[in-house]
XYZ file of C-alpha atoms in Angstrom:
513
model
C 76.853 139.750 65.491
C 79.059 142.289 66.468
C 82.555 141.149 66.496
C 82.032 138.075 67.739
C 83.656 134.786 65.579
C 81.275 132.192 64.036
C 80.395 129.057 64.154
C 78.692 128.480 61.242
C 75.675 126.009 60.715
C 73.835 124.426 57.781
C 70.722 123.058 57.799
C 69.864 120.029 55.517
C 66.045 119.743 57.443
C 66.862 117.833 61.233
C 64.472 118.934 63.476
C 67.131 119.531 65.913
C 69.402 122.291 63.663
C 67.962 124.722 66.240
C 68.968 122.800 69.227
C 72.720 122.787 68.106
C 72.823 126.600 67.936
C 71.189 126.574 71.015
C 74.123 124.356 72.888
C 76.771 126.602 71.135
C 75.077 129.535 73.083
C 75.213 127.495 76.159
C 79.552 127.019 75.724
C 79.366 130.842 75.108
C 79.866 130.850 71.311
C 78.169 133.131 68.867
C 76.705 130.706 65.502
C 74.279 131.137 63.031
C 72.069 129.196 61.131
C 72.218 128.907 57.053
C 70.628 126.752 53.878
C 72.505 124.550 53.642
C 73.055 125.549 49.995
C 74.250 129.010 51.375
C 77.038 130.218 48.276
C 80.805 129.205 48.847
C 81.792 132.702 48.131
C 79.276 133.937 50.885
C 80.085 130.770 53.550
C 84.354 132.388 52.527
C 83.211 136.324 52.992
C 81.377 135.522 57.108
C 84.532 133.697 57.783
C 83.573 131.097 60.078
C 85.896 130.278 62.283
C 83.674 126.237 62.555
C 81.377 124.660 60.481
C 78.613 121.984 61.742
C 76.590 120.380 58.985
C 73.494 119.401 60.087
C 71.667 116.484 60.466
C 68.314 115.823 57.151
C 65.326 113.402 57.422
C 66.547 112.924 53.519
C 69.211 109.486 51.922
C 72.278 111.150 50.337
C 71.247 108.544 47.880
C 67.992 110.356 47.282
C 67.151 111.627 43.745
C 66.318 115.216 46.232
C 68.718 115.025 48.644
C 70.464 118.476 49.794
C 74.087 118.375 48.914
C 77.469 120.315 49.168
C 80.036 120.938 47.367
C 82.778 119.182 48.045
C 85.286 122.116 47.668
C 83.202 122.712 51.306
C 85.327 120.246 52.733
C 88.141 121.678 51.434
C 88.573 125.200 53.070
C 90.603 123.742 55.935
C 88.177 124.672 58.108
C 87.287 122.030 61.136
C 83.809 120.684 59.674
C 81.410 118.735 61.674
C 79.107 116.735 60.190
C 76.132 115.868 62.322
C 74.441 112.211 61.309
C 73.342 112.920 57.906
C 75.767 115.547 57.810
C 78.568 112.524 58.325
C 77.133 110.242 56.447
C 76.990 113.214 53.392
C 80.975 114.085 54.123
C 81.596 110.409 53.790
C 79.326 110.531 50.000
C 81.161 113.430 48.753
C 84.906 111.708 50.001
C 84.053 108.612 48.388
C 83.381 106.435 51.560
C 81.124 103.791 51.873
C 77.191 104.869 52.663
C 74.404 102.293 52.671
C 70.816 101.587 53.670
C 71.134 100.002 57.617
C 69.648 96.280 58.116
C 67.522 98.027 61.440
C 66.820 101.121 61.342
C 67.985 103.553 64.151
C 66.214 105.559 66.085
C 66.123 106.516 69.899
C 68.973 105.642 72.732
C 72.033 103.116 71.280
C 75.604 102.381 73.445
C 78.352 103.539 71.564
C 81.958 102.640 71.762
C 84.699 104.179 71.467
C 87.956 102.976 68.546
C 91.181 103.383 69.475
C 90.378 106.079 72.219
C 87.383 108.112 70.591
C 89.810 110.387 68.948
C 89.797 114.274 69.259
C 86.098 114.151 69.623
C 85.362 111.948 72.138
C 89.080 113.155 74.224
C 88.019 113.059 78.163
C 85.158 110.731 77.661
C 84.284 107.487 78.690
C 85.017 104.287 76.794
C 81.225 103.638 76.439
C 78.596 106.248 76.308
C 74.718 106.535 75.659
C 73.540 109.091 72.504
C 70.274 109.724 70.537
C 70.553 108.044 67.099
C 67.911 109.108 64.262
C 68.916 107.224 61.160
C 67.906 105.150 58.504
C 71.396 104.875 56.310
C 75.375 104.060 57.774
C 78.144 104.207 56.542
C 79.979 101.571 55.764
C 83.409 102.491 55.355
C 85.684 105.546 55.771
C 86.658 107.846 52.908
C 90.441 107.417 52.407
C 92.268 109.305 55.650
C 89.762 108.630 57.716
C 90.001 106.685 61.639
C 87.564 105.799 63.037
C 87.195 106.474 66.007
C 83.173 104.674 67.195
C 80.589 102.302 66.231
C 77.735 100.432 67.858
C 76.827 96.779 67.245
C 74.709 97.726 64.785
C 77.228 100.050 62.868
C 80.562 100.112 62.390
C 81.499 103.489 61.990
C 79.871 105.726 64.336
C 82.463 108.333 64.492
C 85.705 109.562 62.184
C 88.111 112.135 61.708
C 90.634 113.348 59.246
C 92.439 115.834 61.877
C 94.538 116.585 59.086
C 92.241 118.005 56.884
C 90.405 118.816 60.340
C 87.118 116.953 59.565
C 85.308 114.903 61.642
C 81.758 113.014 62.090
C 79.366 111.788 64.649
C 76.519 109.422 63.371
C 74.440 110.689 66.630
C 72.932 113.961 67.635
C 74.901 115.717 70.475
C 72.432 118.229 70.724
C 69.630 116.496 72.166
C 69.593 116.051 76.112
C 68.913 112.311 75.646
C 73.328 111.916 74.391
C 74.834 112.258 77.849
C 77.695 113.631 76.877
C 76.718 115.977 73.663
C 77.607 119.069 75.299
C 81.216 117.763 75.891
C 81.483 116.431 72.124
C 80.460 119.809 70.841
C 83.053 121.757 73.270
C 85.734 119.346 72.208
C 84.808 120.481 68.735
C 84.780 123.821 69.169
C 87.699 123.855 70.964
C 89.567 121.837 67.462
C 87.818 125.437 66.078
C 90.116 127.785 68.456
C 86.867 130.320 68.709
C 86.526 132.712 71.672
C 83.866 131.630 73.738
C 82.773 135.118 74.418
C 78.501 135.513 73.408
C 77.692 137.308 76.711
C 74.243 139.377 77.276
C 76.026 141.495 78.838
C 78.036 142.226 75.653
C 74.910 141.767 73.146
C 73.065 144.223 75.055
C 75.847 146.946 74.627
C 76.191 145.863 70.772
C 72.543 146.272 69.924
C 71.772 149.565 71.488
C 74.711 150.716 69.741
C 73.184 149.798 66.294
C 70.028 150.582 67.614
C 71.500 153.945 67.937
C 72.858 153.843 64.763
C 70.479 153.168 62.536
C 67.018 155.005 63.728
C 68.854 158.043 64.416
C 66.700 160.739 66.168
C 63.806 159.334 64.554
C 60.637 157.906 66.163
C 60.379 154.611 66.461
C 57.209 152.888 67.719
C 57.073 149.350 69.988
C 54.251 146.979 69.812
C 53.821 146.112 73.842
C 52.036 142.659 75.414
C 53.069 143.192 78.651
C 54.811 139.989 78.490
C 59.021 138.894 78.264
C 59.313 138.845 75.127
C 57.598 142.686 74.443
C 59.035 144.423 77.694
C 62.669 143.040 77.294
C 62.645 144.429 73.749
C 60.812 147.956 74.903
C 63.416 148.266 77.498
C 66.249 147.879 75.049
C 64.854 150.415 72.270
C 63.755 153.160 75.521
C 67.769 152.620 76.556
C 69.074 152.745 73.261
C 66.777 156.007 72.440
C 65.076 156.864 74.903
C 61.623 159.183 74.518
C 61.770 158.855 70.902
C 60.407 155.513 71.253
C 56.490 154.915 72.001
C 55.184 151.623 73.785
C 51.495 150.742 71.432
C 49.526 148.375 73.602
C 46.633 147.215 72.327
C 43.723 145.052 73.706
C 42.850 142.105 71.359
C 40.014 140.831 74.010
C 42.134 137.981 74.048
C 44.250 138.562 76.655
C 44.253 136.136 79.671
C 41.798 137.883 83.055
C 42.444 141.104 84.383
C 45.688 141.293 81.855
C 45.191 144.546 80.604
C 45.239 146.334 83.602
C 48.425 144.496 84.777
C 50.073 145.420 81.922
C 49.195 149.050 82.000
C 50.269 149.212 85.494
C 53.807 147.313 84.901
C 54.914 149.401 81.957
C 53.649 152.864 83.180
C 54.870 152.542 86.249
C 57.348 149.573 86.815
C 59.251 150.596 83.393
C 58.061 153.952 83.268
C 57.807 153.930 79.260
C 55.182 155.764 76.914
C 52.847 154.165 76.573
C 49.763 154.625 74.097
C 46.507 152.165 75.048
C 44.453 151.097 72.727
C 40.825 149.186 72.940
C 40.245 147.314 69.994
C 38.365 144.553 71.238
C 35.443 144.843 69.487
C 36.974 144.731 66.811
C 39.348 141.715 66.922
C 36.040 139.483 68.167
C 34.393 140.788 64.742
C 37.313 139.598 62.831
C 37.039 136.040 64.396
C 33.670 135.415 64.634
C 32.494 132.661 62.550
C 36.542 131.373 62.528
C 37.572 128.047 63.483
C 40.872 127.351 61.879
C 44.106 128.662 63.749
C 45.732 129.371 60.836
C 43.485 131.841 59.983
C 42.913 133.159 63.272
C 46.364 133.927 63.599
C 45.819 135.480 59.993
C 42.931 137.728 61.236
C 44.537 138.393 63.925
C 47.882 139.609 62.670
C 45.551 141.521 60.140
C 43.469 143.507 62.387
C 47.106 144.583 64.310
C 48.949 146.064 61.656
C 45.413 147.648 61.305
C 45.180 149.373 64.580
C 48.733 150.256 64.109
C 48.415 152.162 60.836
C 45.824 153.919 62.664
C 47.998 154.870 65.806
C 50.898 155.701 63.845
C 49.197 158.403 62.182
C 49.019 160.209 65.267
C 52.586 159.708 65.992
C 54.964 162.656 64.227
C 57.772 161.191 62.866
C 57.053 157.689 62.997
C 58.934 155.866 61.288
C 60.483 152.477 62.948
C 58.485 149.776 64.295
C 60.610 147.516 66.585
C 59.023 143.547 67.248
C 59.842 141.040 69.569
C 60.483 137.974 67.356
C 62.745 135.275 68.299
C 64.682 132.836 66.754
C 61.946 129.912 67.104
C 59.588 132.591 66.216
C 61.445 132.750 62.687
C 61.772 128.648 62.873
C 58.522 127.609 63.580
C 56.959 129.946 60.490
C 58.665 129.750 57.484
C 61.788 127.918 56.391
C 64.216 130.516 55.907
C 67.229 128.845 57.271
C 66.823 125.524 55.513
C 64.594 122.685 54.343
C 63.308 122.488 57.560
C 59.162 122.132 58.122
C 56.891 124.917 58.699
C 54.358 124.314 61.399
C 53.024 127.186 62.336
C 52.774 131.436 61.109
C 53.462 133.335 64.181
C 51.508 136.848 63.210
C 54.333 138.561 64.102
C 56.943 137.407 61.470
C 57.775 137.883 57.704
C 57.452 141.726 57.412
C 55.001 144.347 57.426
C 52.754 145.523 54.314
C 54.898 148.469 52.700
C 51.989 150.740 53.114
C 52.616 151.727 56.398
C 56.376 153.447 55.529
C 57.616 151.503 58.809
C 61.450 150.158 58.655
C 61.155 146.988 60.754
C 63.781 146.238 63.872
C 64.047 142.652 65.376
C 66.311 143.244 67.813
C 66.299 140.265 69.368
C 65.580 138.016 66.056
C 68.652 136.201 67.035
C 67.854 135.132 71.010
C 65.961 131.883 72.102
C 63.469 132.474 75.118
C 66.270 131.654 77.707
C 68.243 134.108 76.737
C 65.790 137.019 76.515
C 65.722 136.158 80.293
C 68.971 136.674 81.049
C 69.031 140.100 78.911
C 66.101 141.073 81.211
C 68.010 140.044 83.756
C 71.197 142.480 82.239
C 68.853 145.613 81.663
C 67.494 145.231 85.445
C 63.322 144.359 84.225
C 61.904 143.328 87.604
C 62.413 139.357 88.547
C 58.500 138.986 88.048
C 58.298 140.027 85.526
C 61.160 138.372 83.704
C 59.778 134.679 85.062
C 56.445 135.768 83.797
C 55.518 132.492 81.572
C 55.367 132.939 77.225
C 52.168 134.118 75.842
C 51.318 133.626 71.866
C 50.942 136.770 70.281
C 47.223 135.606 69.104
C 46.375 134.740 73.028
C 43.180 132.759 73.948
C 42.451 132.547 70.249
C 44.573 130.013 70.179
C 43.912 128.002 73.513
C 40.103 128.343 72.806
C 39.761 125.166 69.771
C 36.840 126.065 67.643
C 34.938 129.226 67.043
C 36.236 132.715 69.547
C 33.158 134.272 71.224
C 33.578 137.005 74.542
C 31.749 134.390 76.065
C 33.948 131.603 75.778
C 37.056 134.476 76.307
C 35.518 134.752 79.697
C 35.157 131.507 79.982
C 38.599 130.639 79.168
C 39.988 133.597 81.328
C 38.001 132.467 84.358
C 39.760 128.792 84.419
C 43.412 129.907 83.523
C 43.717 132.495 86.151
C 42.421 129.605 88.320
C 45.297 127.399 87.215
C 47.706 129.757 87.059
C 46.952 131.126 91.130
C 47.504 127.335 92.458
C 50.395 127.152 90.752
C 52.192 130.815 92.673
C 50.204 129.063 95.246
C 51.928 125.681 95.820
C 55.481 126.834 94.127
C 55.291 125.744 90.779
C 54.911 128.656 88.794
C 58.594 129.042 88.875
C 59.095 125.066 88.779
C 57.434 125.398 85.594
C 58.555 127.099 81.830
C 54.946 127.655 80.246
C 51.641 126.516 81.740
C 47.840 127.436 80.686
C 44.110 125.692 80.600
C 42.592 125.236 77.065
C 39.390 125.493 76.118
C 38.225 122.135 73.737
C 35.708 122.198 71.315
C 33.600 119.263 72.727
C 31.227 118.926 75.270
C 30.885 116.443 78.044
C 28.573 114.899 79.842
C 28.370 115.628 84.162
C 26.116 115.476 87.182
C 26.370 118.432 89.558
C 23.674 117.781 92.700
C 20.922 116.139 91.592
C 20.816 116.855 87.909
C 23.029 115.944 84.814
C 25.330 118.871 82.617
C 26.502 118.627 79.202
C 28.963 121.505 79.445
C 32.224 122.412 78.238
C 35.721 120.317 79.148
C 39.578 121.972 80.046
C 42.436 120.678 78.943
C 45.370 121.499 81.296
C 48.922 122.159 80.129
C 51.962 122.641 82.163
C 55.942 122.138 80.266
C 59.273 121.831 81.762
C 61.954 123.418 78.588
C 64.711 125.409 78.740
C 64.674 126.632 74.931
C 61.176 125.784 73.977
C 62.216 123.891 70.995
C 62.191 120.512 72.676
C 59.485 120.021 75.982
C 58.409 117.569 78.594
C 54.942 117.279 80.641
C 55.528 118.547 84.446
C 54.911 116.036 86.614
C 52.926 118.295 88.717
C 51.690 116.776 91.474
C 48.123 114.785 91.861
C 47.182 117.041 94.854
C 48.105 120.428 92.957
C 46.127 119.095 90.011
C 43.102 117.602 91.437
C 42.619 121.105 93.911
C 43.390 122.972 90.563
C 40.128 120.467 89.257
C 37.977 120.746 92.000
C 38.052 124.626 92.102
C 37.156 125.393 87.703
C 34.661 123.090 88.090
C 33.224 124.493 91.636
C 33.872 128.116 90.255
C 33.423 128.541 86.593
C 30.080 128.013 85.155
C 29.711 126.164 81.827
C 32.794 123.792 82.624
C 32.041 120.539 84.140
C 35.133 118.087 83.390
C 39.047 119.435 83.283
C 41.928 116.842 81.848
C 45.913 117.086 82.091
C 48.113 116.976 79.072
C 50.691 114.822 78.900
C 52.289 114.705 75.274
C 56.189 116.205 74.989
C 57.071 118.096 72.058
C 57.824 116.353 69.835
C 55.606 115.114 68.851
C 53.173 117.725 70.351
C 53.789 121.306 70.077
C 53.173 123.403 73.789
C 49.942 125.474 72.036
C 47.459 123.134 70.919
C 46.940 125.340 68.164
C-alpha cells in the first residue's frame, strides 16, 4: 500500500486475527494479514518492519497444527507471538509446551515478572487481560526471559531481546485486555515503524493508482446509497471524473422509501452520473420459495450480475467495475488469509463471471468500516450520509427469515422505518452503530380490541461497535423500546409482537442471516 512500512500479521486461525490489524491501524501503522504458510521468500520480498503470529484454535502438538519454519524466527525482524503464536515460538525454539491443567477462557489477572520487559514498559505490575487457551508454556526457550505470569500459568510473557522475539499468552487486541493497546504500541516502538497510516494520504494514493490503472477507459460503479458505495463512487469520481457511470439497482428489498432517497442523494448531493434500474420484479421472482440464507445471497448476487451485464452493454467503452468490498466482507466470506472459519458469503466478494469482460477494482478492500467513514470525511461527503448505518447488500432479504415476498418486504419496511424514525427522534441513532428490524418466520397469539390475533413477530436489533468484527448490543432506554413496540403493533397491520435482541457478537453475528 503506497510506500508505507508494513507490519505483517500471519493468521493461524484465531477469531481475533482481524482485530490485531484493526488495532494497528488505530496506532497509525499499515499492516496486512496473510496465511501462516506464506512462503519465506514472499515474506522477505514484502520486507516487513515487524511480524505478528496470531492466536489459533489448535495445539502445537496436533497433527493438523499450522506451523512455520524456525527460519522465520531467525530473520532478525521483531516478531510478536500472541497466544498460539507464542506457544509455537516456544515449541520451535525448544521450549516446553504442555496441556494446561485448567483451561483459561476469559478475564485473568497477570503479574509482571522482573519489571515486565519491553512489551510491558510503562505499565502497572498487575493488569486484567483476556485469555483463550488450553495449552501453556512450562519452560521458556533458551535465551528467553519470563516477563509475566498468572496463578495458573508460569509463563504468560517472555522475550529474547537479542533475537528481537517476544510473546504473550493473552490477547492484547480485544477490548477486555485493559492495556492491550499500550502493549501493541510498545511492540511497534520496538519495530521502529513509522506511524504514517492516515486516510488523507490513503485517499491521494488510491486516486493516483486508480488513474494509472483506469487510464482513459470507462468504469461503472454499483451504488446503493449506503456509506460504502457512496464513498467508493466519490473516490472513483475524484480519480476519473466523467469516465465513471454509477448504476443504482432497485432490487425490491430496499428499506422503505430508499430508492427515492438514494437518487436524491446521488444526483443532487454528490452530482454523480447515475443510471437507475427498476429490477424489483426480477429479484423477487428469483427469491420466490427460497428460505435458506446462503441461497438468498447467491440468488441476489446472480441477478445483480445479470442486471449489470445488461446495463454494461448500453455504456460504450465500459471496461472496469468498481465495487465497495471491505475488509470484513473478505474475512467473513472466504478464508483467503488463513484458516479462520467462513461465516457467510457476501455477494460482492469473489470476483465476476469472465463473460462480463470487466476488470474489477476494489479500492476499499483493505479498509474497515470506520476507516471508510474517515475516508468519506476526507472526500467531503455530508455527515448525514457518512453516519448512516450499514445496510447489507442483499438488503431486507436477509432480515426476512424465511421466504421473501413483496408483502413481507413491505411489512418489514414499515416496522424498520418506525424503529429508525424513533432512534433519530430520540438522539440514539448516532449513538448506535447499526440498528434494524428483523421479520421472524413465526406467528404469535395476541389480543387486539376484543379479538384474538395470530400474526407476525418482529425482532429489533441494535449494536455498538468500532470495527464490526465484534459488537455489543445497545442498552437502549426501556421507554424508547416501549414506544417503538407500541407504534409498530398499532401502525403495522400484521405484526402483534416485538422483541429485542440482547446478544453480542460473538457468539452471534450482527445480522440474523
